[in-house]
Tab-separated table of N, CA and C in Angstrom:
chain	number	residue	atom	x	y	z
W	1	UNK	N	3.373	26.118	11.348
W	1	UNK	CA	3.045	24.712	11.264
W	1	UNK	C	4.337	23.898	11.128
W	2	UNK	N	4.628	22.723	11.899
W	2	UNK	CA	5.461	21.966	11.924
W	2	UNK	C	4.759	20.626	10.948
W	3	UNK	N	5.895	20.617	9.712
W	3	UNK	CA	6.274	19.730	9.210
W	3	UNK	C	7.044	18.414	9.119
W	4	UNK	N	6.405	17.278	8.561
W	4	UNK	CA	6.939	15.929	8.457
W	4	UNK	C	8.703	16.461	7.786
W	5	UNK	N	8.815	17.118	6.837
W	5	UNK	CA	10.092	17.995	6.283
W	5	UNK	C	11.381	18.604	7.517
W	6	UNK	N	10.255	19.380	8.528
W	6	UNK	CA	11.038	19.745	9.721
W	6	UNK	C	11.719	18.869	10.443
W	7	UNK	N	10.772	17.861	10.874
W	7	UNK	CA	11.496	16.658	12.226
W	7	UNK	C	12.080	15.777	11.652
W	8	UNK	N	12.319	15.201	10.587
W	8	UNK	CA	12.605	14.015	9.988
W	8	UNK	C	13.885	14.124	9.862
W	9	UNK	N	14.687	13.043	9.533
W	9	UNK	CA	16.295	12.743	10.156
W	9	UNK	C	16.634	13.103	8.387
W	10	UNK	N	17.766	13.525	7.345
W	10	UNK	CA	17.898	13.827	6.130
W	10	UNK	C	18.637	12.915	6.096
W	11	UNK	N	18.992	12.614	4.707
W	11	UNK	CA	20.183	11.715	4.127
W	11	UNK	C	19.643	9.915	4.179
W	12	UNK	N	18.453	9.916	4.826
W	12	UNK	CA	17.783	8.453	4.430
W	12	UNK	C	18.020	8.278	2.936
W	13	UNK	N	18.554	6.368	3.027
W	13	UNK	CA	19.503	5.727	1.396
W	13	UNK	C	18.297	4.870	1.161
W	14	UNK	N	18.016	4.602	0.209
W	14	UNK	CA	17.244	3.587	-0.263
W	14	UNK	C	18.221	2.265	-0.240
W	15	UNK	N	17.797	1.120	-0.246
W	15	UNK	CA	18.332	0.039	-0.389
W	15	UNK	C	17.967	-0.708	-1.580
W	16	UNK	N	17.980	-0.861	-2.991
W	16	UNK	CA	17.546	-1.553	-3.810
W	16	UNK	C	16.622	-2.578	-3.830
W	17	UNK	N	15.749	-3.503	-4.235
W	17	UNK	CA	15.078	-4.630	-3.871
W	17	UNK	C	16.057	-5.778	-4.141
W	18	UNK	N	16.862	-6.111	-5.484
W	18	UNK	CA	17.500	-6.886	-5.787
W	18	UNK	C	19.052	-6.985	-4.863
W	19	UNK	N	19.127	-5.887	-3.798
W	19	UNK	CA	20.083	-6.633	-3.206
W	19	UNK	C	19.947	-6.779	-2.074
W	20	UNK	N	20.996	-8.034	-1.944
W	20	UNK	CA	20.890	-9.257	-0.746
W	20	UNK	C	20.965	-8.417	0.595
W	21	UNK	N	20.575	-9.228	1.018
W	21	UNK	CA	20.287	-8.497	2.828
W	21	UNK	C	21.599	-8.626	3.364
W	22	UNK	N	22.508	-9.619	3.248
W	22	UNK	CA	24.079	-9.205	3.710
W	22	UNK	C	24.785	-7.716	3.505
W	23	UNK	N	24.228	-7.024	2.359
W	23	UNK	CA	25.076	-5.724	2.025
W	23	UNK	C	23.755	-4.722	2.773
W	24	UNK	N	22.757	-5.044	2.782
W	24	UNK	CA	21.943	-4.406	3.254
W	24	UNK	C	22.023	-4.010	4.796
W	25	UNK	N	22.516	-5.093	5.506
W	25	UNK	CA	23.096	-4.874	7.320
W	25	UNK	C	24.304	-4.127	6.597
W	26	UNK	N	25.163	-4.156	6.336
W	26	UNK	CA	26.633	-3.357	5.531
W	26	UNK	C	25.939	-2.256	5.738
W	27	UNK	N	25.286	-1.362	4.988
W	27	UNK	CA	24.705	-0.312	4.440
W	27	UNK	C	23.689	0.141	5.777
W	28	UNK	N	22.943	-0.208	6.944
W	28	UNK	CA	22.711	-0.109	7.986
W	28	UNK	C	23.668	-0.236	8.712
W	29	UNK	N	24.717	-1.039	9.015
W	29	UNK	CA	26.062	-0.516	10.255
W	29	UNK	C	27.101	1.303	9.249
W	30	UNK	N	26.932	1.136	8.184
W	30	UNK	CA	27.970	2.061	7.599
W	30	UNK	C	27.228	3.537	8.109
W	31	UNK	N	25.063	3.684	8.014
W	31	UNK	CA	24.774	4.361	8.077
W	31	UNK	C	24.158	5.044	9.355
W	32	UNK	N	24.702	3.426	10.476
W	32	UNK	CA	24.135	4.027	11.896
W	32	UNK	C	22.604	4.226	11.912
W	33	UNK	N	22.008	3.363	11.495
W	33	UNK	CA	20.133	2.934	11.579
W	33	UNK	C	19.780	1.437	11.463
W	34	UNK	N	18.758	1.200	11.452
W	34	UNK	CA	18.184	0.208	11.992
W	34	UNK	C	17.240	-0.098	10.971
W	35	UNK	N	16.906	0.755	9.875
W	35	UNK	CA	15.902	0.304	8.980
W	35	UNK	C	16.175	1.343	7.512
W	36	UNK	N	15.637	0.292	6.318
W	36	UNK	CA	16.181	1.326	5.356
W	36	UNK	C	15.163	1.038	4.082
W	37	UNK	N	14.428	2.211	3.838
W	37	UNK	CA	13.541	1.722	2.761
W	37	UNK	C	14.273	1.037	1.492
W	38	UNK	N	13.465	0.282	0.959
W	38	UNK	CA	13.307	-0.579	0.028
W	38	UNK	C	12.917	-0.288	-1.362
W	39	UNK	N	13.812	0.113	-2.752
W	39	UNK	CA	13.056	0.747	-4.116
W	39	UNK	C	13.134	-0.285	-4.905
W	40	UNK	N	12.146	0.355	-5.548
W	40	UNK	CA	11.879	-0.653	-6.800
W	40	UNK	C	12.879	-0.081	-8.255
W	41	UNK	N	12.900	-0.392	-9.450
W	41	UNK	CA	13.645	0.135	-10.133
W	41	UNK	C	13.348	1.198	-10.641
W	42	UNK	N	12.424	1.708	-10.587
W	42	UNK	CA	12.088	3.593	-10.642
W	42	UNK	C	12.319	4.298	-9.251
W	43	UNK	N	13.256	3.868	-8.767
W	43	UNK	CA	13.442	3.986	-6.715
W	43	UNK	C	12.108	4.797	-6.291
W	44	UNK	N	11.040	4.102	-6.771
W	44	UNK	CA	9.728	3.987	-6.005
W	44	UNK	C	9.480	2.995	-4.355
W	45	UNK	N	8.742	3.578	-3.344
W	45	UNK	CA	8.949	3.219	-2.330
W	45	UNK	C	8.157	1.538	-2.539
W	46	UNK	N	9.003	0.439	-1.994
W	46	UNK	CA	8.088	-1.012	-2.566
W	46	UNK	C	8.106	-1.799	-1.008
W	47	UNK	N	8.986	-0.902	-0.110
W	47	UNK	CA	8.935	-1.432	1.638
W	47	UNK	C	9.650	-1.349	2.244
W	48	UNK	N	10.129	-1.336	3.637
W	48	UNK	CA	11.277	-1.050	4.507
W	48	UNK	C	11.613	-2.299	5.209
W	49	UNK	N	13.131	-2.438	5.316
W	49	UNK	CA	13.454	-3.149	5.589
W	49	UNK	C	14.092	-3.097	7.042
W	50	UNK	N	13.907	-3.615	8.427
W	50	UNK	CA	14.463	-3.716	9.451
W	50	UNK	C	15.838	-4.303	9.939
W	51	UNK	N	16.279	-4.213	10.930
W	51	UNK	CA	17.306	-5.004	10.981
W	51	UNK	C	16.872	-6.483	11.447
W	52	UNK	N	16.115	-5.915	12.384
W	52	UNK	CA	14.911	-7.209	12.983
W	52	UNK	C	14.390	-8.181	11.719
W	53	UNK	N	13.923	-7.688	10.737
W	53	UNK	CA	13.454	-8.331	9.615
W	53	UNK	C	14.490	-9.564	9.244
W	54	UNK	N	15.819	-8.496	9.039
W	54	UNK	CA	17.154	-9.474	8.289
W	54	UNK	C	17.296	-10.574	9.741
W	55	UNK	N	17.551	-10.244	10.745
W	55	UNK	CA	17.858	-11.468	11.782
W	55	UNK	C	16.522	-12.415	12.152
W	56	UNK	N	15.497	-11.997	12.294
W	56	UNK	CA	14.104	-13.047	12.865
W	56	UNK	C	13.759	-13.595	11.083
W	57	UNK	N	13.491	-12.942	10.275
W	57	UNK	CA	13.046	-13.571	9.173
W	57	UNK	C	14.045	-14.172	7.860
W	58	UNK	N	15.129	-13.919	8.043
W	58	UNK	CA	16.246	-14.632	7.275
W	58	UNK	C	17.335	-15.398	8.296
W	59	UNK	N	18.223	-14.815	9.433
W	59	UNK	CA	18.818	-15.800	9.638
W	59	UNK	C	18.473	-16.863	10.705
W	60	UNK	N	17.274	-16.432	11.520
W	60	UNK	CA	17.053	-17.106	12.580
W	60	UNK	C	16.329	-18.625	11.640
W	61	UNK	N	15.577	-17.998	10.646
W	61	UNK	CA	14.562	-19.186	10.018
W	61	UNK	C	15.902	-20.069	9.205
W	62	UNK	N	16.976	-19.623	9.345
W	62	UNK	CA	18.325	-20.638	8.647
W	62	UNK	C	18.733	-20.512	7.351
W	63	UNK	N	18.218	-19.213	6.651
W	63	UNK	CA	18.257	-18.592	5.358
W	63	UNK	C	19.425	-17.512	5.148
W	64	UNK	N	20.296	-18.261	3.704
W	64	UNK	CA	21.632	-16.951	4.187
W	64	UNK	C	21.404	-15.619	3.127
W	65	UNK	N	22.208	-15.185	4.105
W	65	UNK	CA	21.510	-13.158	4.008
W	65	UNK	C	22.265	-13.086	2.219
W	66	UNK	N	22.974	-13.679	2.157
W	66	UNK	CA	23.853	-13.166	0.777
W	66	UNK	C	23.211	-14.040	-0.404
W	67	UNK	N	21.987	-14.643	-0.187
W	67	UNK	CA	21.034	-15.117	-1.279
W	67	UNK	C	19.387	-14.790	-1.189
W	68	UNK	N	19.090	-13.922	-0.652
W	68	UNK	CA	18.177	-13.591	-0.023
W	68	UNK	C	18.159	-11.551	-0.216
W	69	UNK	N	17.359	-11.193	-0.725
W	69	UNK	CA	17.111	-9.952	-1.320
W	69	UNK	C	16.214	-9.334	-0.220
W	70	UNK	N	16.713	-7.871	-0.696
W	70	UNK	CA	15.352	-7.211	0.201
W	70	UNK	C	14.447	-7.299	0.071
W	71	UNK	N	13.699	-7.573	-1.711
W	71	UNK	CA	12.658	-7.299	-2.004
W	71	UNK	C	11.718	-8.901	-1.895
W	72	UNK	N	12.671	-9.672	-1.497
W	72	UNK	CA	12.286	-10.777	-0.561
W	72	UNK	C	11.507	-10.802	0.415
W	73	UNK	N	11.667	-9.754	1.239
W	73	UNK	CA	11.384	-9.617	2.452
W	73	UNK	C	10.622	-8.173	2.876
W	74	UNK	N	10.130	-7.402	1.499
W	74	UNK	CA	9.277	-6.460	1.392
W	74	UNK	C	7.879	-7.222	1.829
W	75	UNK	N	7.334	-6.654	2.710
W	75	UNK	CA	5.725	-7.273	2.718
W	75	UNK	C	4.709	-6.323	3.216
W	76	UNK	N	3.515	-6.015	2.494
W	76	UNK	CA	2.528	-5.241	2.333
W	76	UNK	C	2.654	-3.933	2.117
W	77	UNK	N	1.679	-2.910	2.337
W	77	UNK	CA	1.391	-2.375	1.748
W	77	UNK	C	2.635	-0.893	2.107
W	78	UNK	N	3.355	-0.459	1.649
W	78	UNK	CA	4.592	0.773	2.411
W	78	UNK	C	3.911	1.762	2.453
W	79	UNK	N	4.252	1.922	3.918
W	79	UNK	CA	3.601	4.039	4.276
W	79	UNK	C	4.755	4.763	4.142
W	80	UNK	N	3.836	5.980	4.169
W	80	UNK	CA	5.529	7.290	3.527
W	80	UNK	C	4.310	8.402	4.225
W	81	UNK	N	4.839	9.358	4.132
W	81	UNK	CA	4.252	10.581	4.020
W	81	UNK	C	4.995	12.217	3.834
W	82	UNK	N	4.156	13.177	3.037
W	82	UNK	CA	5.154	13.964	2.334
W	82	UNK	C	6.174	14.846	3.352
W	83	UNK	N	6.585	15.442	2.663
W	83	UNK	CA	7.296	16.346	3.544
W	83	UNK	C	6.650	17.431	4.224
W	84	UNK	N	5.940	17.887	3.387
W	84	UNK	CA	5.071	19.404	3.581
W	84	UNK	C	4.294	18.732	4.420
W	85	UNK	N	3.703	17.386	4.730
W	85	UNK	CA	2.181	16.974	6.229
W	85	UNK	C	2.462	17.688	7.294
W	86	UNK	N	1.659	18.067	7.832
W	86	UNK	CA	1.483	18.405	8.710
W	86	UNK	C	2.177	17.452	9.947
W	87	UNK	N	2.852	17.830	11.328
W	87	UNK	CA	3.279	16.854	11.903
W	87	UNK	C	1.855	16.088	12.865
W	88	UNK	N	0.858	16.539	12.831
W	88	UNK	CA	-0.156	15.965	12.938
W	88	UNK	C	-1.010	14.886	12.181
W	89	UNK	N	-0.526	14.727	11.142
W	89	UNK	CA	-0.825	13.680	9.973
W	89	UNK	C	0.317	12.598	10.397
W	90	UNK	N	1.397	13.531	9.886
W	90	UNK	CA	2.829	12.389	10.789
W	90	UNK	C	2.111	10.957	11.494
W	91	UNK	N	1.703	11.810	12.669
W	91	UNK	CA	1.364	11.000	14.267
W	91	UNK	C	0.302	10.113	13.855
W	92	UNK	N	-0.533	10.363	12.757
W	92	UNK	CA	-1.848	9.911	12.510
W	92	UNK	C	-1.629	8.511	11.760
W	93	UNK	N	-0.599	8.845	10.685
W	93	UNK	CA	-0.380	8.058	9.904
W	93	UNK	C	0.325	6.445	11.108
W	94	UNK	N	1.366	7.165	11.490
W	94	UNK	CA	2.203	5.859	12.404
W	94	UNK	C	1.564	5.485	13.272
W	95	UNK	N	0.412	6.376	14.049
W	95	UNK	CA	-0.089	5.549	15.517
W	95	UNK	C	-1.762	4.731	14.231
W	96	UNK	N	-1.867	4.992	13.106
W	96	UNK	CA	-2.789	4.143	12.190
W	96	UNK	C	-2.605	2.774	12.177
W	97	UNK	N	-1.458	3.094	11.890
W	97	UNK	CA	-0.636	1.590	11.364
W	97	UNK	C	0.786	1.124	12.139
W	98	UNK	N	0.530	1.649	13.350
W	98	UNK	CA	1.346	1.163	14.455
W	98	UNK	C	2.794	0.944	13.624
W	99	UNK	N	3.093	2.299	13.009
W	99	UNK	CA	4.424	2.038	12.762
W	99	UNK	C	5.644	2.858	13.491
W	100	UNK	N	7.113	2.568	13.866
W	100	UNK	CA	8.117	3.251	14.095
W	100	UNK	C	8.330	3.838	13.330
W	101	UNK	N	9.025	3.701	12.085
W	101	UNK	CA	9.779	4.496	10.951
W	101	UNK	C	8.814	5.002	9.858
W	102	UNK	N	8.978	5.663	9.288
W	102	UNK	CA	8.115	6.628	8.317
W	102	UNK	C	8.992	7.440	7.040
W	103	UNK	N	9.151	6.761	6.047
W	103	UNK	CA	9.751	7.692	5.135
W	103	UNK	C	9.276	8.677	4.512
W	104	UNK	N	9.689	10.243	4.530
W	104	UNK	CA	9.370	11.014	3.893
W	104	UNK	C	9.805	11.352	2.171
W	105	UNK	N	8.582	11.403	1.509
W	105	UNK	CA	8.705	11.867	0.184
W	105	UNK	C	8.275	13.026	-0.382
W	106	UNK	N	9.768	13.634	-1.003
W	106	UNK	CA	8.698	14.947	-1.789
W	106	UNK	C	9.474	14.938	-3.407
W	107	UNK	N	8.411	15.201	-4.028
W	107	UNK	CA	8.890	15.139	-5.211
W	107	UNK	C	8.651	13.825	-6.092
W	108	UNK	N	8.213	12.515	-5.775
W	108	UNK	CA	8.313	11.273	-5.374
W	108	UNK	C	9.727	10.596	-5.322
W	109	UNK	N	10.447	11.643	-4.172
W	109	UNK	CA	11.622	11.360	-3.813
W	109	UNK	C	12.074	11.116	-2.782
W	110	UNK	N	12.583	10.116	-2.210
W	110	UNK	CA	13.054	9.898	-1.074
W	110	UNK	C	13.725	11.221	-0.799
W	111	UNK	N	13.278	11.750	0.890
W	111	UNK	CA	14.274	13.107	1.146
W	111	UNK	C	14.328	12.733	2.987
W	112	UNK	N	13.596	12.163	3.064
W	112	UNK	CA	14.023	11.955	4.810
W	112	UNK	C	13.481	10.503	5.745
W	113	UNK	N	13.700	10.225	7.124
W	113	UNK	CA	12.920	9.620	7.662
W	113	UNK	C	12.629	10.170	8.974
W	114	UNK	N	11.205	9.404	9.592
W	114	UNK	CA	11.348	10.094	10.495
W	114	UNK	C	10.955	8.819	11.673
W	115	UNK	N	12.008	8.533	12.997
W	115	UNK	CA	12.053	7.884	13.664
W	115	UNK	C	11.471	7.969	15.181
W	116	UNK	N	11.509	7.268	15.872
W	116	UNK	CA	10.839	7.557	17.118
W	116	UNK	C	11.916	8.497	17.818
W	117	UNK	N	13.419	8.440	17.337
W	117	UNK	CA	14.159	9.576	18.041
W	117	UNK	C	13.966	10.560	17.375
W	118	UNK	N	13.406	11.096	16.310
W	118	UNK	CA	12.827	11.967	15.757
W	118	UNK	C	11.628	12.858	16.525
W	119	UNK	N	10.829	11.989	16.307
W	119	UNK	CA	9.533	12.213	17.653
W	119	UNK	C	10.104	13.075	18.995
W	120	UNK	N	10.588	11.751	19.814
W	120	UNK	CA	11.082	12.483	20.707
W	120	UNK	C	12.006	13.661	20.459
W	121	UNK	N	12.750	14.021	20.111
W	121	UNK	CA	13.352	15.750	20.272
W	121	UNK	C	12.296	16.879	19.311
W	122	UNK	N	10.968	16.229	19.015
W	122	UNK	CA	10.470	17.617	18.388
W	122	UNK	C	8.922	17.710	18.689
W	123	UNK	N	8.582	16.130	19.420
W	123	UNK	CA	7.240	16.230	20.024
W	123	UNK	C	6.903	16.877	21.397
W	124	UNK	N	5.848	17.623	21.961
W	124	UNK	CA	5.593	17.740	23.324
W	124	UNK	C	5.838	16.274	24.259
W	125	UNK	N	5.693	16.683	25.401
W	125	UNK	CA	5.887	15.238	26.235
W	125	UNK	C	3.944	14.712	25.768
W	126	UNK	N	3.024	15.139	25.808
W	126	UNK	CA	1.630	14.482	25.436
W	126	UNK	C	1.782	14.030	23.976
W	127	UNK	N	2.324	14.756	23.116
W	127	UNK	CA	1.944	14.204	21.669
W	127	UNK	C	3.149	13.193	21.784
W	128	UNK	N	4.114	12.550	22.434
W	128	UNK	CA	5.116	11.659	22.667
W	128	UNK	C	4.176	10.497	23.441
W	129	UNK	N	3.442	10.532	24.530
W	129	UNK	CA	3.071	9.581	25.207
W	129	UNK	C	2.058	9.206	24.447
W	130	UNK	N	0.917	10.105	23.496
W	130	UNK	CA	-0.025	9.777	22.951
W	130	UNK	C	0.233	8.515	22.051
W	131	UNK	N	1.642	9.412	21.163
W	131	UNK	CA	1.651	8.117	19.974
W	131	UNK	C	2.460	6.912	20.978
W	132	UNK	N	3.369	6.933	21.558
W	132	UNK	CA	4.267	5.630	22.253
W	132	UNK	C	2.596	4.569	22.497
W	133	UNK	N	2.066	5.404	23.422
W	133	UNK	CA	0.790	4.320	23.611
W	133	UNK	C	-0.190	3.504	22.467
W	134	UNK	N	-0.292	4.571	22.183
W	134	UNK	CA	-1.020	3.938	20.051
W	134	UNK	C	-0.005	2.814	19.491
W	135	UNK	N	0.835	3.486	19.259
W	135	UNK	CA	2.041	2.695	18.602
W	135	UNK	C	2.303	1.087	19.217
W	136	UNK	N	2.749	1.188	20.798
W	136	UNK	CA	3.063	0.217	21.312
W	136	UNK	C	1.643	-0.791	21.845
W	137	UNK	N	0.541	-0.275	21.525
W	137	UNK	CA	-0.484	-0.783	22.423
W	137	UNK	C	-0.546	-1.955	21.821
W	138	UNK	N	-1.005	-3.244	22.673
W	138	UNK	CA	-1.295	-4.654	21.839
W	138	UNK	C	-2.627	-4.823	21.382
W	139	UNK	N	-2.685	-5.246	20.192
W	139	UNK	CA	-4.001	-5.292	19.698
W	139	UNK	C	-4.229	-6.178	18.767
């Protein structure tokens, strides 16, 4: 059985809630990604933050990134799923809730993520087109 543990990218950082989204792009160019979960002060998962998020919802709306927090810009409810799921839960969970990124927890510890370049190098070409279509479909 292939595990959420197996495909998932290691070394995913949490980003604090209380800090500003300026160090937060910092901490996404230093780490070469595009999105970085979001902890609360028990580094409990409280939301992920995009890069898209920091540019369409802070600077495009004219809001500067270095007064402006992540946990600003946390909104609803955060998916995760463990390490040990099945990679069939994986697929279930993200094409559910039409998400890209997916942090894995074990332990209630941040230990991985798992991305659509994730997907692709460990999905078949069907379980790849299945979720792209779920995922991307408009609805």
């Amino acid at each position: 059985m292939t595990t959420a543990g197996d495909i998932m990218h290691r070394g995913a950082q949490w980003i604090p809630r209380h800090e500003t989204l300026d160090r937060a792009a910092q901490l996404m160019r230093e780490l070469d990604v595009g999105a970085l979960p979001i902890s609360d002060e028990n580094e409990r998962l409280c939301g992920i933050l995009t890069d898209r998020d920091i540019v369409v919802g802070c600077v495009a709306m004219g809001h500067d990134p270095s007064r402006v927090t992540a946990g600003d810009m946390a909104k609803g409810t955060p998916r995760w799923i463990d390490s040990g799921a099945d990679v069939d839960e994986v697929l279930r969970e993200m094409q559910g809730h039409q998400i890209r990124r997916l942090p894995v927890i074990e332990n209630k510890r941040l230990v991985g993520m798992i991305s659509e370049a994730d997907l692709a190098t460990h999905l078949t070409d069907d379980q790849l087109a299945g979720w792209v279509e779920s995922v991307y479909a408009k609805g």
